[in-house]
Every structure is written in C-alpha cells, then in structure tokens.
Short mmCIF file of C-alpha atoms and ligand atoms in Angstrom, two decimals:
data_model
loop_
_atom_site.label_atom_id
_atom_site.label_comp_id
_atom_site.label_asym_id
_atom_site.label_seq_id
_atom_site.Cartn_x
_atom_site.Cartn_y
_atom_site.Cartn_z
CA UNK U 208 24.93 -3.34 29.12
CA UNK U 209 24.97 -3.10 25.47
CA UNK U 210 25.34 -6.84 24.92
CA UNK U 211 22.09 -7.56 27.27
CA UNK U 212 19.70 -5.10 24.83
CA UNK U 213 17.22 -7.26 23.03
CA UNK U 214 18.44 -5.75 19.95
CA UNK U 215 21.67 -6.79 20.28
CA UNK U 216 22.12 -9.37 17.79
CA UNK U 217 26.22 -10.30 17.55
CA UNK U 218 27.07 -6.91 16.09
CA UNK U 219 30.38 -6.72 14.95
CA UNK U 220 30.88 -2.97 16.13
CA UNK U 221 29.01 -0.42 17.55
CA UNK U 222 30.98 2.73 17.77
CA UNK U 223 30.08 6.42 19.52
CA UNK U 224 31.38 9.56 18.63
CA UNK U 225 31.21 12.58 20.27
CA UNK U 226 32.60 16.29 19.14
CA UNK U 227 32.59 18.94 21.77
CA UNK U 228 32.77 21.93 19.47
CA UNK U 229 29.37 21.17 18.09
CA UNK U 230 28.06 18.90 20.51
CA UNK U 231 27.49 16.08 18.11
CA UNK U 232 26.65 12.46 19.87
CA UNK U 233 26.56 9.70 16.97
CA UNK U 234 26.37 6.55 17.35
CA UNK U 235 27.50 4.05 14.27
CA UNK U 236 26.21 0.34 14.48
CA UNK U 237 27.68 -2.04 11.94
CA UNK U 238 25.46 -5.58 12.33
CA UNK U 239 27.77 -7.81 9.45
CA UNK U 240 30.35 -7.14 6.85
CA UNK U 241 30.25 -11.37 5.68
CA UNK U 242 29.01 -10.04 2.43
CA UNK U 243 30.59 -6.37 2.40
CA UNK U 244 31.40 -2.97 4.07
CA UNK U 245 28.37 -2.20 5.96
CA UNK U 246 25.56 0.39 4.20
CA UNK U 247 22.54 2.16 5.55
CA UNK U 248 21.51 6.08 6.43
CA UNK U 249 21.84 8.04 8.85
CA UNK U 250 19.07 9.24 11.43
CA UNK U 251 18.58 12.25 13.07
CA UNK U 252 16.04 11.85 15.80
CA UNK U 253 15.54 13.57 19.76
CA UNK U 254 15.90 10.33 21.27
CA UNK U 255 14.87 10.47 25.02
CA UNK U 256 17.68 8.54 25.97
CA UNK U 257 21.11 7.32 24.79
CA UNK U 258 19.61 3.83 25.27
CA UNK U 259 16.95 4.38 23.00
CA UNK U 260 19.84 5.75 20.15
CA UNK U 261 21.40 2.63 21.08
CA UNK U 262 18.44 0.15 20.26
CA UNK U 263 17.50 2.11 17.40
CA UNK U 264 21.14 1.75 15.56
CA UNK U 265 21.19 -1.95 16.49
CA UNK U 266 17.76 -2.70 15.31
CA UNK U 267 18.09 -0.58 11.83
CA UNK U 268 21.85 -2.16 11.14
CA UNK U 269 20.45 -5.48 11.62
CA UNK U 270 17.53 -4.52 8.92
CA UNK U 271 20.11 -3.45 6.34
CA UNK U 272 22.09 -6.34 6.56
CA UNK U 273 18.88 -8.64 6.00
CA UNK U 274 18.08 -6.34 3.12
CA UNK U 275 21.36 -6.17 1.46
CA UNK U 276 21.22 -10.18 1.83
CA UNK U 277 18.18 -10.45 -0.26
CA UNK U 278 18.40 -7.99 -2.38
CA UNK U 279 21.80 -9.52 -3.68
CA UNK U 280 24.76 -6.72 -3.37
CA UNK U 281 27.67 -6.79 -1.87
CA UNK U 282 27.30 -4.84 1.16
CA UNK U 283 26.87 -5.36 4.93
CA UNK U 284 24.35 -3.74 7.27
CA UNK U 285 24.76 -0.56 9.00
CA UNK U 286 23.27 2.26 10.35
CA UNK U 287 24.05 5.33 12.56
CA UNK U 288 21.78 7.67 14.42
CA UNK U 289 22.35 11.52 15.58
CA UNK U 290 21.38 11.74 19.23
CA UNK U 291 19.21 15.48 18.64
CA UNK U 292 16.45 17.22 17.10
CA UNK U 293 17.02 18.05 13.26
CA UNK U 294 14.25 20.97 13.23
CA UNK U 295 17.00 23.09 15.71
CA UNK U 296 20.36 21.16 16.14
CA UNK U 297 21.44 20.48 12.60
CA UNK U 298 24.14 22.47 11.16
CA UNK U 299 26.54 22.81 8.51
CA UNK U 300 29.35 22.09 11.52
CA UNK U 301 27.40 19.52 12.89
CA UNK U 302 26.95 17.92 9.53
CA UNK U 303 30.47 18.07 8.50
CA UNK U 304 31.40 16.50 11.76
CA UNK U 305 29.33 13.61 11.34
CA UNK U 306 31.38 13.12 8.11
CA UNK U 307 34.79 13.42 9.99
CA UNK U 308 33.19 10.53 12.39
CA UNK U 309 32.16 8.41 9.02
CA UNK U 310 35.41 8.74 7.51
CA UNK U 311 37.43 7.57 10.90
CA UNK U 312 35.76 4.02 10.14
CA UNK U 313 38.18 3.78 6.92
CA UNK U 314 35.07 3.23 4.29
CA UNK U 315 33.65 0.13 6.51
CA UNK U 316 30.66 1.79 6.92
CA UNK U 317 29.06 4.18 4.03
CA UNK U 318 25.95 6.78 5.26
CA UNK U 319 23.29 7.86 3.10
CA UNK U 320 20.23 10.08 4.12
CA UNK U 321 17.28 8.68 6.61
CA UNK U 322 14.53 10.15 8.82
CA UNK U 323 16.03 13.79 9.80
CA UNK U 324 19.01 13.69 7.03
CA UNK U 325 18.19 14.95 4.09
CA UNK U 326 19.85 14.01 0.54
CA UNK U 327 21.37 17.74 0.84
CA UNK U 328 22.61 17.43 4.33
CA UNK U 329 24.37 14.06 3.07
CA UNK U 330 26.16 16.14 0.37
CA UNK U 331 27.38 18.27 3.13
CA UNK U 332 28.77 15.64 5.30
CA UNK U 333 30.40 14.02 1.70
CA UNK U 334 32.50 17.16 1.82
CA UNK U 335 34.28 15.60 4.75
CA UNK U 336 34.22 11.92 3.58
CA UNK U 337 33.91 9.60 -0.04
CA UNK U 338 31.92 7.26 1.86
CA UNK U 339 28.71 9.28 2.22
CA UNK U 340 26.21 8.94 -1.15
CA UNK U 341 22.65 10.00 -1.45
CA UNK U 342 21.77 9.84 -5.18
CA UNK U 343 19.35 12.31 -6.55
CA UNK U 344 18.01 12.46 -10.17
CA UNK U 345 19.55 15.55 -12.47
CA UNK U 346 16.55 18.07 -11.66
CA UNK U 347 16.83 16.79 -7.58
CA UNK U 348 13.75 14.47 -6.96
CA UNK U 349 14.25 11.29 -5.42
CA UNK U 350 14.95 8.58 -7.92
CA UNK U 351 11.99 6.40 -7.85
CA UNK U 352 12.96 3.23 -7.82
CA UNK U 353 11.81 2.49 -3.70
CA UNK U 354 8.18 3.08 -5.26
CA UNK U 355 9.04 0.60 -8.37
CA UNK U 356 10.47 -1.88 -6.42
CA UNK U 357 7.56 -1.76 -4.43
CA UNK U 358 5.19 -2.13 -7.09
CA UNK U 359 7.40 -4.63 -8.37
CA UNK U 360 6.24 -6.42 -4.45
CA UNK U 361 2.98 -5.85 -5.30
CA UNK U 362 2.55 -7.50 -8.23
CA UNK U 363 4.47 -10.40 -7.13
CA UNK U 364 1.92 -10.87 -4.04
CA UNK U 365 -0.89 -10.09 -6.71
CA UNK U 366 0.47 -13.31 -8.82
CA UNK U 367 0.62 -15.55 -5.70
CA UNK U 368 -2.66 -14.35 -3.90
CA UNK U 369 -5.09 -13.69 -7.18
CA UNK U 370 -2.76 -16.13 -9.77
CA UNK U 371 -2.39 -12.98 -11.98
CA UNK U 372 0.02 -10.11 -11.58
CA UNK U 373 -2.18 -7.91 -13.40
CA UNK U 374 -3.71 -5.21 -11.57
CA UNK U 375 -6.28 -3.85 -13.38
CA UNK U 376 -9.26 -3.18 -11.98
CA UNK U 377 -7.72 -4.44 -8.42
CA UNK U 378 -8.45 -2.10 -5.33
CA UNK U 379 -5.29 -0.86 -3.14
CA UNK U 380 -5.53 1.28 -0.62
CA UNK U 381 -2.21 3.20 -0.01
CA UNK U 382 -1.34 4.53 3.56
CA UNK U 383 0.92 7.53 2.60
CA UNK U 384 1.43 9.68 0.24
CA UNK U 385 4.67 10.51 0.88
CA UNK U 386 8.05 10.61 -1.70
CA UNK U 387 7.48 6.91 -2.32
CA UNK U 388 3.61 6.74 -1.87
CA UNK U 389 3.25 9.06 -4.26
CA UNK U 390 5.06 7.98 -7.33
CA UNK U 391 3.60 4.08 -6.32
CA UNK U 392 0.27 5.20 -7.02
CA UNK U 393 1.36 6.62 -10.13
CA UNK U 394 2.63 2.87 -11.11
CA UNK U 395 -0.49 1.16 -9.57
CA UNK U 396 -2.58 3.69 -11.74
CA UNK U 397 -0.91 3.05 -14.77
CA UNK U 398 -1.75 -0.20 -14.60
CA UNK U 399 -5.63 0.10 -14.00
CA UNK U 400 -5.48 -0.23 -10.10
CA UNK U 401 -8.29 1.45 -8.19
CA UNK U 402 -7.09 3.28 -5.90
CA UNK U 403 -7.83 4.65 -2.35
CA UNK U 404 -5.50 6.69 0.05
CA UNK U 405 -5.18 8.00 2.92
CA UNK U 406 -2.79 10.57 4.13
CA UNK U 407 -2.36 13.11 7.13
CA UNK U 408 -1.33 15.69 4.68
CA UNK U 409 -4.84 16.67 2.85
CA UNK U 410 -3.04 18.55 0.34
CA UNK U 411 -1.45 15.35 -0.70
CA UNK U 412 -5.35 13.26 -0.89
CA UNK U 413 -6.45 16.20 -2.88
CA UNK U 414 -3.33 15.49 -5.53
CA UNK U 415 -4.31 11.81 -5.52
CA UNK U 416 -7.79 12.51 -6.23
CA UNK U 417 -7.22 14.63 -9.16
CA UNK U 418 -4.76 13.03 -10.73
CA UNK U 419 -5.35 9.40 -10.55
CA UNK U 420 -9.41 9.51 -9.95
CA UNK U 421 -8.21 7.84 -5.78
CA UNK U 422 -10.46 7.89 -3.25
CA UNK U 423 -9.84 9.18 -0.25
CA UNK U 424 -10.09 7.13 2.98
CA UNK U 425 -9.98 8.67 6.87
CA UNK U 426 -6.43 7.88 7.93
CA UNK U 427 -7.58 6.11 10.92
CA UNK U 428 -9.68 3.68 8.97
CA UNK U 429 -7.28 2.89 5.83
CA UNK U 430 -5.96 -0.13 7.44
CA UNK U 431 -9.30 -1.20 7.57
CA UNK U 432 -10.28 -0.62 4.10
CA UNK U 433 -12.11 -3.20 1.98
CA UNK U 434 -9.41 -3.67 -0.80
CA UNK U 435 -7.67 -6.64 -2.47
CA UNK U 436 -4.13 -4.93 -1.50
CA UNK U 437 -3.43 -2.77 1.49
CA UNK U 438 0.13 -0.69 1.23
CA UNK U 439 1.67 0.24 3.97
CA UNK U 440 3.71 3.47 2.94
CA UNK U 441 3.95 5.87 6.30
CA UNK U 442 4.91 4.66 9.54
CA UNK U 443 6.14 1.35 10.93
CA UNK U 444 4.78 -0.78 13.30
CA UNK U 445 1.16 -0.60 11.54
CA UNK U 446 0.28 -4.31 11.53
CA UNK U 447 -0.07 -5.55 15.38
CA UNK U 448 -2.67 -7.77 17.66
CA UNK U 449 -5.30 -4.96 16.89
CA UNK U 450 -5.22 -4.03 13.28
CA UNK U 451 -4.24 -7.85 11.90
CA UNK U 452 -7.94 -9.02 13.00
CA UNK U 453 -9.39 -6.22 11.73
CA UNK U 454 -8.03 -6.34 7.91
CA UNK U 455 -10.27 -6.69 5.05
CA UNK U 456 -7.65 -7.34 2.64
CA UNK U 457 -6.13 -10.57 1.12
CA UNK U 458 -2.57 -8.99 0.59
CA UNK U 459 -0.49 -6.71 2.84
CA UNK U 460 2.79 -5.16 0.60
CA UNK U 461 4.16 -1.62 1.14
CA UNK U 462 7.23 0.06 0.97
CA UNK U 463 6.95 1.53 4.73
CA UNK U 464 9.59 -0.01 7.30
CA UNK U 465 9.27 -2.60 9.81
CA UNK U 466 5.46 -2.57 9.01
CA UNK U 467 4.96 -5.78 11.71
CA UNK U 468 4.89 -4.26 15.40
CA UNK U 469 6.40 -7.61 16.73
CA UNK U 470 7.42 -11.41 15.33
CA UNK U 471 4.33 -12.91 16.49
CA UNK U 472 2.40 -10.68 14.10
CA UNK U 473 3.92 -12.47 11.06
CA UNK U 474 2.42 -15.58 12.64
CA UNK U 475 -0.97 -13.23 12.76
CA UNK U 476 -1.10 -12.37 9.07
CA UNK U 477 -0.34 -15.76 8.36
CA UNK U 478 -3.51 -17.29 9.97
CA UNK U 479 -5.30 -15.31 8.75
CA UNK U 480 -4.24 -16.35 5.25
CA UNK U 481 -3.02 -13.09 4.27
CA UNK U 482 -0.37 -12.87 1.93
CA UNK U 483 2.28 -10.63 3.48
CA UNK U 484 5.01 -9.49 1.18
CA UNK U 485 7.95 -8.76 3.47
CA UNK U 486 8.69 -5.09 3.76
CA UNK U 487 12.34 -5.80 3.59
CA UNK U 488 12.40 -7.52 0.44
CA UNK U 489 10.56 -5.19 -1.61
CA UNK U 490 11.60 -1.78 -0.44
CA UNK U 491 14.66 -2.42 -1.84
CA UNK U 492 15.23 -0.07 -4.25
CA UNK U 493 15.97 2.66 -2.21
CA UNK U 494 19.26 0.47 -1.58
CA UNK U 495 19.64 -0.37 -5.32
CA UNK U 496 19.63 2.80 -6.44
CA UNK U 497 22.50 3.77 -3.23
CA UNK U 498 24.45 0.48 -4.46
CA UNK U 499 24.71 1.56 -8.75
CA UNK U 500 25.94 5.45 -7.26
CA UNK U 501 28.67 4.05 -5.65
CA UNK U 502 29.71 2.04 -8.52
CA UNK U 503 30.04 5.27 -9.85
CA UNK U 504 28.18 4.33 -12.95
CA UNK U 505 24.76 6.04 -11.83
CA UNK U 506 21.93 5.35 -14.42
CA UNK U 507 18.70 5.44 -13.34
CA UNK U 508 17.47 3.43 -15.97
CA UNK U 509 19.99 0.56 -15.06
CA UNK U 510 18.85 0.78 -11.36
CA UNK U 511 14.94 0.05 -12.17
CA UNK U 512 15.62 -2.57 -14.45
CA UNK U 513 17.13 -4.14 -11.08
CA UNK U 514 14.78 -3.26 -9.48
CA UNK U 515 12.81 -5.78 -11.70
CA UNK U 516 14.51 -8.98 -9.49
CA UNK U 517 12.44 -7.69 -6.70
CA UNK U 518 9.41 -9.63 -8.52
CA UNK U 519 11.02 -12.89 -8.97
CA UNK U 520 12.72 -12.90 -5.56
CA UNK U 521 9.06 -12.15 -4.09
CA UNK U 522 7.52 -14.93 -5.68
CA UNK U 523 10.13 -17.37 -4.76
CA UNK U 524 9.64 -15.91 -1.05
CA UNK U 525 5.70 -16.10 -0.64
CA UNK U 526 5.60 -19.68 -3.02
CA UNK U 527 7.99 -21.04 -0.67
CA UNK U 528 6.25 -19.94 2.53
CA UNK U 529 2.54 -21.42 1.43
CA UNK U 530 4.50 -24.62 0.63
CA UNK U 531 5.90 -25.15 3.44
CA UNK U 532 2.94 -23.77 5.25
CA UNK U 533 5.12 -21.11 6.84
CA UNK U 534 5.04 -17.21 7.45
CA UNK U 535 6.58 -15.25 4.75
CA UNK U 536 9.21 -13.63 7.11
CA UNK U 537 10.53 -16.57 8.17
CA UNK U 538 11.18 -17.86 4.41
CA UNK U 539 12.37 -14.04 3.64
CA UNK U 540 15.19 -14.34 6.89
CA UNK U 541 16.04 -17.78 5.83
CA UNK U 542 17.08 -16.98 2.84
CA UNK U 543 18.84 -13.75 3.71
CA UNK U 544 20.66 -15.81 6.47
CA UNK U 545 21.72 -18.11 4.14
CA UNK U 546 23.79 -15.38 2.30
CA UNK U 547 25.44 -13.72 4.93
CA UNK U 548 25.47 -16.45 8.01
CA UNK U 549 25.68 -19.71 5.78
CA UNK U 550 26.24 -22.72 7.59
CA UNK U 551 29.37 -23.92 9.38
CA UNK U 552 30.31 -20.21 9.30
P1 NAD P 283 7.71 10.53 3.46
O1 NAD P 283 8.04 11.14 4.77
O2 NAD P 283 8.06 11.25 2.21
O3 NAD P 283 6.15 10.18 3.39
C1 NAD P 283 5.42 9.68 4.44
C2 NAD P 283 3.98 10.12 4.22
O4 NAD P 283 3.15 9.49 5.20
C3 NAD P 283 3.80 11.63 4.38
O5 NAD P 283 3.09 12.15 3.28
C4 NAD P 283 2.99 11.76 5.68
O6 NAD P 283 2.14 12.88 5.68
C5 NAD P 283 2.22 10.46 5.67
N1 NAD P 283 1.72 10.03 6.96
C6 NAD P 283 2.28 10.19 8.18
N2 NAD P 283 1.50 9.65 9.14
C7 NAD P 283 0.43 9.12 8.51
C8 NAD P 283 -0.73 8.42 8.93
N3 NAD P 283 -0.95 8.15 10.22
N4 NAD P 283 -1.63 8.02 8.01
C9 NAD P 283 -1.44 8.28 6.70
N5 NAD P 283 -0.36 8.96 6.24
C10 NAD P 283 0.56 9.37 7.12
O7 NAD P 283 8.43 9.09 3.49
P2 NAD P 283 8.79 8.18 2.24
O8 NAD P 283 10.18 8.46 1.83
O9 NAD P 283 7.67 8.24 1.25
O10 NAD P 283 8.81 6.74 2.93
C11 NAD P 283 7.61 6.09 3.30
C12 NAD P 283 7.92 4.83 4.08
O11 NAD P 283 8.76 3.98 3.29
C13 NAD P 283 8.67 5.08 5.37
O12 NAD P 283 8.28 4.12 6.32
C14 NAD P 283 10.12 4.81 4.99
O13 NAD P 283 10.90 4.38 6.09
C15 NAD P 283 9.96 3.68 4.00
N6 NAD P 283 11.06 3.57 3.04
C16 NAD P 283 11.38 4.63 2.26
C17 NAD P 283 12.44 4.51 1.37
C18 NAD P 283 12.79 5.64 0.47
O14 NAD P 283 13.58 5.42 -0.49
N7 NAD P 283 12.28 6.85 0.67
C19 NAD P 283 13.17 3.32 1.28
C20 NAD P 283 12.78 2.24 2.09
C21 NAD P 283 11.73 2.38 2.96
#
C-alpha cells in the first residue's frame, strides 16, 4: 500500500512508532542518505487519517533531500510527522517519547522543529536524544537567516528578471508576516524596496506599516498585487491554474513551502514569462543555520555569510532555465539530482 502512494518516491525507510503510555503515533520517513544521515523537522498535525501522515512524511522527506542537495551539505532528507493535535495532545511525555523513537534510528535521522513543534518542545525531546537540534539565537528569537536567504532569492531573481539586483525603489508585495516575513521585509526595506503586505494577523500589517512605511493589501488580493516581486511567505500551494493567470508580477520568490499547487504550474509561471525562483533553493537557510549547530560551532554570523551562496546558486538556476528555455524547477531538480542520484548510481 505504501509503495502504490503517489508520494512514494524509492524511500529508503519509512518507519512508525507507536508508545502506548502516551499514545504517541509517529511516523519517520527518510527519502536518501547518498549524501548524508537524513535531516528535516518534525510535524505535529491532526491528520484525518494515517494515510494522510503517511503522504505528508513522504512528500516533506523527499523536499529535504532536494534541499540539502542544492544547498550543498552533507545531509540526506527526512522528515517525521506526529499523528495529533498540538493545541491538546502535546506533552512533556509525549515529547520525550518522540525523542526515545528518534534516538532508536542510531543518529540516521536528526529532528528539528516544524509546523506544531516548537524550538522549545525540540529541546525537550533532545533530553532523550543528541540527534534533535533547533538553534535559537542567545536572547531566543529565531535566527534569521530563512528571511536572508530569501532575500538573498530575491535579489538573485531581481538580477535575472530586471538585470540589476538592486532593489531600490522596486515594489514587493509580501504574503505573511510571519517569523520569516517579518525580518524579510526588514532586509527588502533596508534596501529601498517598496513594500506592500498582507497578513491575516492585522496586528502584524499595523507593525509593517509603521515601521517600514508598507502598505497594506487585503489578503485575498495580495497575490494579485501590481508589484515587480510577489513573496510568497504563508501557506503553500499558493500558485495554481487560478492565481498563475491572474499575477501582475514579473517575479515570484518567497520563502513559504511548496508554493506551486502541482508540477504543471511550474510549466504555468513559465509561459507566462515569470521568473520563478524555486522555493526550495532559497529557503534554505533555515537548513543552514540547523547544519553549522550541529557542527557544534554555532555562529550566526558564519551561517548568513552562507547563506550568501543562495544568490549565486539562484542565478546559475534561473540563467540556466531561460537558456535552455526551460522551467526553473526543472533546472533546480536537475541539479539537486545530480548530487544525490548522479548517474550510473
Ligand atoms: P509563521 O507561522 O511564523 O508565519 C506565517 C504568517 O502567515 C503568519 O503571520 C500568519 O498570520 C500569516 N498567514 C496565514 N495565512 C495567511 C493568508 N492567507 N494570507 C496572508 N498571511 C497569512 O511561519 P514562518 O516561520 O514565518 O514561515 C513562513 C513560510 O516559510 C511557511 O510556509 C514555512 O513553511 C516556510 N519556511 C519557513 C522556514 C523557517 O525557518 N521558519 C524555513 C523554510 C520555509
């Protein structure tokens, strides 16, 4: 059954865990180790069936090892998922037996926070395990390089779409204001970008507003916005067969996962001669920033100024796509493929 899902893409493990004294079901999905032990978080989520969990693990390992791949560290892809709801399932027993499950697997796979897993819950299940790691900065905000690596995206799709990375006086509109959306706009600012946002949270518009000057935009309109750059930093699945036609923007990069709702919308963006910076190579730094804490040498410093290949790599990606009269995605795979799956292997 597992080998007919669609996601199902020659994983080399998929293992399920279950502890009856807290009533934990946990599901770990390794995609590919070619390059290293497999990395990625760990999500906490009410899925409405186990085959849902399932697809989800498979689909978000396969992402990580496509990400490690570009981004250039020596890790695999992996990801595991908490069958429950976080709000009124997750405790401190729960947690710790999630890190009893993680440190079964010998250090093959390491966990790190995601949706419903907090940075503090991951310091709970480390207590059971060395191969859990969620780095936080001394005073316990995120580190920021997801949002620099992002802008780093951005202004790699600015030099290929306008010939300039500069980004003054360029209009983005930001979906999100979230832990990442926030501190982007901060780096788009900065640099003279105009900016609009949208965001469900009003409080967060309203910080936007006074601190950068942004203007807000209805959230159910932002895609729509008339902007040189549109970045996607909430929810996935925002560019599909209805939103692509209905873009008024000549470059799509954002930090926000799995921003295309299927394949054929890379295709989409690409007829429509919008340059599409792959969400997977530019929301990197999340993983950066995972891969200099375990090295055990955590400067955060060190992990923006890698954060700083995300540009180059970018470039490379969208340069190579236009030549070859391609989408971006399928440049972006190639390449990670190339790493991890070369050929003959
Ligand atoms: P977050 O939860 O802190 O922020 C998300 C923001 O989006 C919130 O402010 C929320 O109110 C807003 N939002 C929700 N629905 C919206 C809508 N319909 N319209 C406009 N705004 C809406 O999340 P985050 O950590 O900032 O991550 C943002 C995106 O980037 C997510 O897709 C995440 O998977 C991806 N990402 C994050 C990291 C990271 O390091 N945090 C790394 C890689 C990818």
């Amino acid at each position: 059954m597992l080998l007919e899902l669609p996601d199902y893409d020659g994983h080399e493990a998929v293992h399920f865990f279950h502890d009856a004294a807290t009533g934990l079901r946990y599901l770990v999905a390794i995609h590919d180790t070619t390059l290293g032990p497999a990395i990625g978080g760990c999500r906490m989520w009410p899925y409405a069936s186990s085959t849902e969990a399932i697809r989800d693990a498979l689909r978000l390992s396969r992402g990580m090892t496509y990400k490690a791949a570009l981004a250039g560290v020596p890790y695999g892809g992996g990801k595991s998922v908490v069958i429950g709801d976080p709000r009124s399932d997750k405790t401190p027993e729960l947690l710790a037996a999630i890190g009893r499950a993680v440190d079964s697997l010998g250090g093959r796979y390491t966990t790190s926070d995601d949706v419903g897993i907090s940075a503090a819950d991951v310091a709970v299940i480390g207590r059971q395990t060395s191969h859990a790691c969620a780095p936080m900065m001394p005073d316990g905000r995120a580190a920021p390089a997801t949002a620099y690596g992002t802008y780093q995206g951005i202004r790699a799709a600015a030099a290929h779409a306008f010939g300039t990375p500069a980004l003054d006086g360029r209009s983005v509109a930001v979906q999100g204001l979230g832990a990442v959306g926030m501190q982007l706009c901060e780096y788009l600012a900065a640099d003279g970008a105009v900016l609009r946002v949208a965001d469900t949270d009003e409080s967060r518009v309203a910080q936007a507003v006074q601190c950068w000057g942004a203007r807000p935009v209805a959230t159910d309109s932002v895609l729509e916005s008339e902007a040189d750059i549109l970045s996607p930093c909430a929810l996935g699945s925002v560019l599909d067969e209805r939103s692509i036609p209905r873009l008024r923007c000549r470059v799509v990069a954002g930090a926000a996962n799995n921003q295309l709702a299927t394949p054929a919308d890379a295709e989409r963006l690409h007829r429509r001669g919008v340059t599409y910076a792959p969400d997977y190579a530019i929301n990197v730094g999340g993983l950066l920033d995972l891969v200099h804490a375990l090295r055990g040498t955590y400067d955060v410093q060190a992990v923006l100024d890698d954060c700083l290949g995300i540009f180059e790599r970018t470039r490379w990606i969208l340069d190579r796509a236009a030549a070859r009269d391609l989408p971006s995605p399928v440049v972006a795979d190639e390449l990670a493929r190339s790493r991890f799956r070369p050929p003959g292997r």
